[in-house]
Each structure stands twice: as C-alpha cells, then as structure tokens.
C-alpha cells in the first residue's frame, strides 16, 4: 500500500490550517517546508514545539523535512551551509521525520556543469556524512538549474557519493521544465536509487504546472512501473498551482484539494491502494 503525504505549506501559511486540511483529506503524513511564513530551518524552538503539538492533535506524522539544503550557488561558502544541514538533522529528529530533502547546488547562468562536478560531489559527500551520523536519509530533488537537474547527473551524484543515506526524490514537473521526458528518459537509470515521489506535473510547451496526469510528466506511466516494481514508499503532493514564493510553491486549500483528487483519481483508476 502506498502512503500519501504533501507539502502542507502549499495549503496555508498557518500551520493549524495546514494540518486541518491535510487531515480532512485523510492524509496521515505531511511534508513540512515552512509555517507562519518562516522556513522550517528558521523556526524558533518554541515554534517547533507548537508544530509538533499541532501535528499530534491532528493525528499527523512527518514524512520528510522539505529543507532548502543545497539551494545555494556552488561558489558560495559551504561551511555555514553544512552547519545548517546539521540543524536540519536535529529538526528531523525532533519531528520524527525519516527523510530530509536536499538539492545539489545552483550553477551560475552559462556555467558548464562539468566544471563544478568535483565540488558538487565533495559537498554532497559531506552532507551524506551528516545523514549517516544522524541515521537519516537525504532525498536529492531534481530541481531546475542545479547540478542534478537531469537524470544523468542525478545518477552521477548518488553513484559517486555511494551512501545508502543519499537517495533520490522524483519530481516529474521539474524534469519536464528542463526538457526531460521523466519516465522515457530517466526511469530506467534512476529507479534503483528512487526512494520518494513528489506529485507535480507540468506542460512541456511552457513549463506551466498542472495537476497530475494533465501534463507531460508521464505520471501514469511512472506509477504503473512503480507498482510493477513493487515500490513501497511516500508520494508527496507538491501542487504549485497558484503562485511561487520565497519559501516554495503555493496552492491554497481549494487547489490543494484539486491536486489530491487528481492524483487519487489516478490511483483509483489504476486499482492502486493507498493510505
């Protein structure tokens, strides 16, 4: 049985409303990225305490910390960011999350990824060591304009780091937006390293984000293949259907519900059980 989650800050800046809407949809997990318009890694200890209490009150657990680790340029100073990774591990433990989402560093416009490969791999190894010490799993997301934005470089990262504490999060919309056909171009090579799926779709023509199954993200083909392969993990709704903010995408309660319905309708049509 597959487990649904979702970026709850896509619902509302208010954490209570995030949890109320998520629970009303039957979700048992959420992915936490921000609350009260503050990034998850910048919340004060007392705010994290309120967050944990609110989650418990709504019978919700945390599937992953939607951290911004790795969302700096590759030529920016790394040691403070590594300290931030250590804090991300502390937050994950405090909220009971087994995963922390990360990225593989933005490249400057026009930069050749090959010129920065060694620095990227070195930094990713350092992040993975933090995860190893904390007994957490890092999820590398294929964000646009980072080193690992296409399948071959995602594969390069996980193979080169070679740690069971660094795995892949699959974001079909992000692949579409960099000219990749997700299932056709990436599934076969990345499936052995795939740990977590983010549900977001997009149109190849203009990159616009749409609900699952209404874009070019090959979502239906991917979930059929995952079922055939025996995948058993999280599917996290990240609709991005309204506006983008400094903290991430935003949809609002109604559009988040629409995203949930589009994906669950797809699962029901395929006869896939989920919780």
Coordinates of C-alpha atoms in Angstrom, one line a residue:
X1 CA 0.0 0.0 0.0
X2 CA 1.4 3.4 -1.0
X3 CA 1.4 6.3 1.5
X4 CA 0.3 9.8 0.6
X5 CA 1.8 12.9 2.0
X6 CA 2.0 16.5 0.9
X7 CA 3.8 19.8 1.3
X8 CA 1.4 21.3 3.8
X9 CA 2.6 24.9 3.4
X10 CA 1.0 24.7 -0.1
X11 CA -2.3 24.9 1.8
X12 CA -1.8 27.9 4.0
X13 CA 0.9 29.8 5.9
X14 CA -0.9 29.0 9.1
X15 CA 0.2 25.6 10.4
X16 CA -3.1 24.7 12.1
X17 CA -4.9 25.3 8.8
X18 CA -2.3 23.2 7.1
X19 CA -3.0 20.3 9.4
X20 CA -6.7 20.7 9.4
X21 CA -7.0 20.5 5.6
X22 CA -4.5 17.7 5.3
X23 CA -6.3 15.6 7.9
X24 CA -9.7 16.3 6.3
X25 CA -8.3 14.6 3.1
X26 CA -7.4 11.5 5.1
X27 CA -3.7 12.2 5.0
X28 CA -1.7 10.6 7.8
X29 CA 1.6 12.4 6.9
X30 CA 2.7 15.8 5.7
X31 CA 6.0 17.2 4.4
X32 CA 7.0 20.3 6.4
X33 CA 8.7 23.1 4.5
X34 CA 7.5 26.3 6.2
X35 CA 5.0 27.5 8.7
X36 CA 3.8 31.0 9.6
X37 CA 5.8 32.3 6.6
X38 CA 9.1 31.0 8.1
X39 CA 11.3 28.3 6.6
X40 CA 11.3 25.1 8.6
X41 CA 15.0 25.6 9.4
X42 CA 14.5 29.1 10.7
X43 CA 11.6 28.3 13.2
X44 CA 12.4 29.0 16.8
X45 CA 12.4 26.1 19.3
X46 CA 9.1 27.1 20.7
X47 CA 7.5 27.3 17.2
X48 CA 8.8 23.8 16.5
X49 CA 7.2 22.7 19.8
X50 CA 3.9 24.1 18.7
X51 CA 4.3 22.4 15.3
X52 CA 4.8 19.0 17.0
X53 CA 1.8 19.5 19.3
X54 CA -0.4 20.5 16.4
X55 CA 0.7 17.5 14.3
X56 CA -0.2 15.2 17.2
X57 CA -3.6 16.9 17.7
X58 CA -4.4 16.2 14.1
X59 CA -3.0 12.6 14.1
X60 CA -0.4 13.5 11.6
X61 CA 3.2 12.5 11.2
X62 CA 6.1 14.0 9.1
X63 CA 7.3 12.1 6.1
X64 CA 10.1 14.5 5.3
X65 CA 11.7 17.8 6.1
X66 CA 11.4 19.9 3.0
X67 CA 14.6 21.7 3.6
X68 CA 16.4 24.2 1.4
X69 CA 19.8 22.5 1.9
X70 CA 21.8 22.7 -1.3
X71 CA 19.8 25.7 -2.6
X72 CA 22.8 28.0 -2.7
X73 CA 25.2 28.6 -5.6
X74 CA 28.1 26.2 -5.9
X75 CA 30.6 29.1 -5.5
X76 CA 29.0 30.3 -2.2
X77 CA 30.6 29.5 1.1
X78 CA 29.9 25.9 2.2
X79 CA 30.8 25.5 6.0
X80 CA 27.8 27.6 7.2
X81 CA 25.6 25.5 5.0
X82 CA 27.0 22.3 6.4
X83 CA 26.1 23.6 9.9
X84 CA 22.6 24.3 8.6
X85 CA 22.5 20.6 7.5
X86 CA 23.3 19.6 11.0
X87 CA 20.4 21.7 12.2
X88 CA 18.1 20.1 9.6
X89 CA 19.0 16.7 11.1
X90 CA 18.1 18.0 14.6
X91 CA 14.7 19.3 13.3
X92 CA 14.1 15.9 11.5
X93 CA 14.7 14.1 14.8
X94 CA 12.5 16.5 16.8
X95 CA 9.6 16.0 14.4
X96 CA 10.2 12.3 13.8
X97 CA 10.9 12.6 10.1
X98 CA 13.0 9.8 8.5
X99 CA 13.9 11.9 5.4
X100 CA 15.4 15.3 4.7
X101 CA 15.0 16.7 1.1
X102 CA 18.1 18.4 -0.3
X103 CA 19.5 19.8 -3.6
X104 CA 22.8 19.7 -5.4
X105 CA 23.6 23.5 -5.7
X106 CA 22.7 26.1 -8.2
X107 CA 25.0 26.8 -11.1
X108 CA 25.6 30.3 -12.4
X109 CA 23.9 31.1 -15.7
X110 CA 26.0 29.8 -18.6
X111 CA 28.2 27.6 -16.3
X112 CA 29.3 24.2 -17.6
X113 CA 28.2 21.6 -15.0
X114 CA 31.3 19.5 -15.7
X115 CA 33.5 22.4 -14.4
X116 CA 31.7 22.1 -11.0
X117 CA 31.3 18.4 -10.7
X118 CA 34.1 17.7 -8.2
X119 CA 32.9 20.5 -5.9
X120 CA 29.3 19.2 -6.0
X121 CA 30.3 15.6 -5.3
X122 CA 32.5 16.7 -2.4
X123 CA 29.8 18.8 -0.8
X124 CA 27.2 16.0 -1.3
X125 CA 29.5 13.6 0.4
X126 CA 29.8 15.9 3.4
X127 CA 26.0 16.2 3.6
X128 CA 25.7 12.5 3.4
X129 CA 28.1 12.1 6.3
X130 CA 25.8 14.2 8.4
X131 CA 22.9 12.0 7.5
X132 CA 24.9 8.9 8.3
X133 CA 25.8 10.2 11.8
X134 CA 22.1 11.2 12.3
X135 CA 20.7 7.9 10.9
X136 CA 18.6 9.8 8.4
X137 CA 18.1 9.5 4.6
X138 CA 18.7 12.5 2.4
X139 CA 16.5 12.9 -0.7
X140 CA 18.0 14.7 -3.6
X141 CA 15.4 16.5 -5.6
X142 CA 16.0 17.2 -9.3
X143 CA 15.4 21.0 -9.1
X144 CA 15.8 23.2 -12.1
X145 CA 19.2 24.9 -12.6
X146 CA 21.1 22.8 -10.0
X147 CA 23.8 20.3 -10.9
X148 CA 21.5 17.4 -10.6
X149 CA 18.6 18.7 -12.8
X150 CA 18.8 15.9 -15.4
X151 CA 18.7 12.1 -15.0
X152 CA 22.4 11.5 -15.9
X153 CA 23.7 14.0 -13.3
X154 CA 21.3 12.7 -10.6
X155 CA 22.7 9.3 -11.3
X156 CA 26.2 10.6 -11.1
X157 CA 25.6 12.1 -7.7
X158 CA 24.2 9.0 -6.0
X159 CA 26.7 6.7 -7.6
X160 CA 29.7 8.9 -6.8
X161 CA 28.7 9.5 -3.2
X162 CA 27.8 5.9 -2.8
X163 CA 26.0 6.2 0.5
X164 CA 22.7 4.4 1.5
X165 CA 21.9 7.7 3.3
X166 CA 21.6 9.6 0.0
X167 CA 18.7 8.6 -2.3
X168 CA 16.5 10.3 -4.9
X169 CA 13.3 12.1 -4.8
X170 CA 11.5 12.1 -8.2
X171 CA 9.9 15.3 -9.3
X172 CA 8.3 14.9 -12.8
X173 CA 7.4 18.5 -13.3
X174 CA 11.0 19.7 -12.7
X175 CA 12.2 17.2 -15.2
X176 CA 9.7 18.4 -17.8
X177 CA 10.7 22.0 -17.2
X178 CA 14.3 21.2 -18.2
X179 CA 13.3 19.4 -21.3
X180 CA 13.3 15.8 -20.0
X181 CA 10.6 13.2 -20.5
X182 CA 10.6 11.8 -17.0
X183 CA 9.7 8.2 -17.5
X184 CA 11.1 7.8 -21.0
X185 CA 14.5 9.5 -20.3
X186 CA 15.0 8.8 -16.6
X187 CA 13.1 6.0 -15.0
X188 CA 15.2 3.0 -16.0
X189 CA 18.5 4.5 -14.9
X190 CA 17.2 6.1 -11.7
X191 CA 14.7 3.5 -10.4
X192 CA 17.4 1.6 -8.3
X193 CA 18.0 4.8 -6.4
X194 CA 14.4 6.1 -6.2
X195 CA 13.1 6.5 -2.6
X196 CA 10.4 9.1 -2.7
X197 CA 8.0 10.6 -5.3
X198 CA 6.8 14.2 -5.4
X199 CA 3.5 14.6 -7.2
X200 CA 3.7 17.6 -9.5
X201 CA 3.1 17.7 -13.3
X202 CA 3.9 20.3 -16.0
X203 CA 3.4 21.1 -19.6
X204 CA 6.4 20.8 -21.9
X205 CA 5.2 23.7 -24.1
X206 CA 5.5 26.4 -21.5
X207 CA 6.6 24.7 -18.2
X208 CA 3.3 25.6 -16.5
X209 CA 2.5 23.3 -13.5
X210 CA -0.8 21.4 -13.7
X211 CA -2.5 18.6 -11.7
X212 CA -1.1 15.1 -12.0
X213 CA -2.0 13.4 -15.3
X214 CA -2.8 16.7 -17.1
X215 CA 0.8 17.5 -18.2
X216 CA 3.8 15.9 -19.8
X217 CA 5.3 14.3 -16.7
X218 CA 4.3 10.8 -17.7
X219 CA 2.9 10.3 -14.2
X220 CA 0.5 7.5 -15.1
X221 CA 3.3 5.5 -16.8
X222 CA 5.6 6.1 -13.9
X223 CA 3.1 4.9 -11.2
X224 CA 2.3 1.8 -13.3
X225 CA 6.0 1.0 -13.5
X226 CA 6.5 1.6 -9.8
X227 CA 3.6 -0.7 -8.9
X228 CA 5.1 -3.3 -11.2
X229 CA 8.5 -2.9 -9.5
X230 CA 7.0 -3.3 -6.0
X231 CA 7.7 0.3 -4.9
X232 CA 6.5 0.9 -1.3
X233 CA 7.0 4.5 -0.2
X234 CA 5.8 8.0 0.0
X235 CA 4.0 10.1 -2.7
X236 CA 4.1 13.7 -1.6
X237 CA 1.7 16.3 -3.2
X238 CA 3.5 19.4 -4.2
X239 CA 0.9 21.1 -6.4
X240 CA 2.4 24.6 -7.1
X241 CA -0.9 25.5 -8.7
X242 CA -1.2 29.2 -7.6
X243 CA 2.0 31.3 -7.0
X244 CA 5.6 30.8 -6.2
X245 CA 7.1 32.4 -3.0
X246 CA 10.5 32.7 -1.5
X247 CA 9.6 29.7 0.6
X248 CA 8.3 27.5 -2.2
X249 CA 5.2 26.9 -4.3
X250 CA 1.7 27.7 -3.0
X251 CA -1.7 26.4 -4.0
X252 CA -4.2 27.3 -1.3
X253 CA -6.8 24.9 0.3
X254 CA -9.1 24.5 -2.7
X255 CA -6.3 23.9 -5.3
X256 CA -4.5 21.6 -2.9
X257 CA -7.7 19.5 -2.7
X258 CA -7.9 19.6 -6.5
X259 CA -4.4 18.2 -6.7
X260 CA -5.2 15.5 -4.2
X261 CA -8.3 14.5 -6.1
X262 CA -6.5 14.4 -9.5
X263 CA -3.8 12.0 -8.1
X264 CA -6.1 9.8 -6.0
X265 CA -8.5 9.5 -9.0
X266 CA -5.5 8.3 -11.0
X267 CA -4.6 5.8 -8.3
X268 CA -8.2 4.5 -8.1
X269 CA -8.3 4.2 -11.9
X270 CA -5.2 2.0 -11.7
X271 CA -6.6 0.0 -8.9
X272 CA -3.7 1.0 -6.6
X273 CA -4.4 1.0 -2.8
X274 CA -3.1 4.0 -0.8
X275 CA -3.4 5.4 2.6

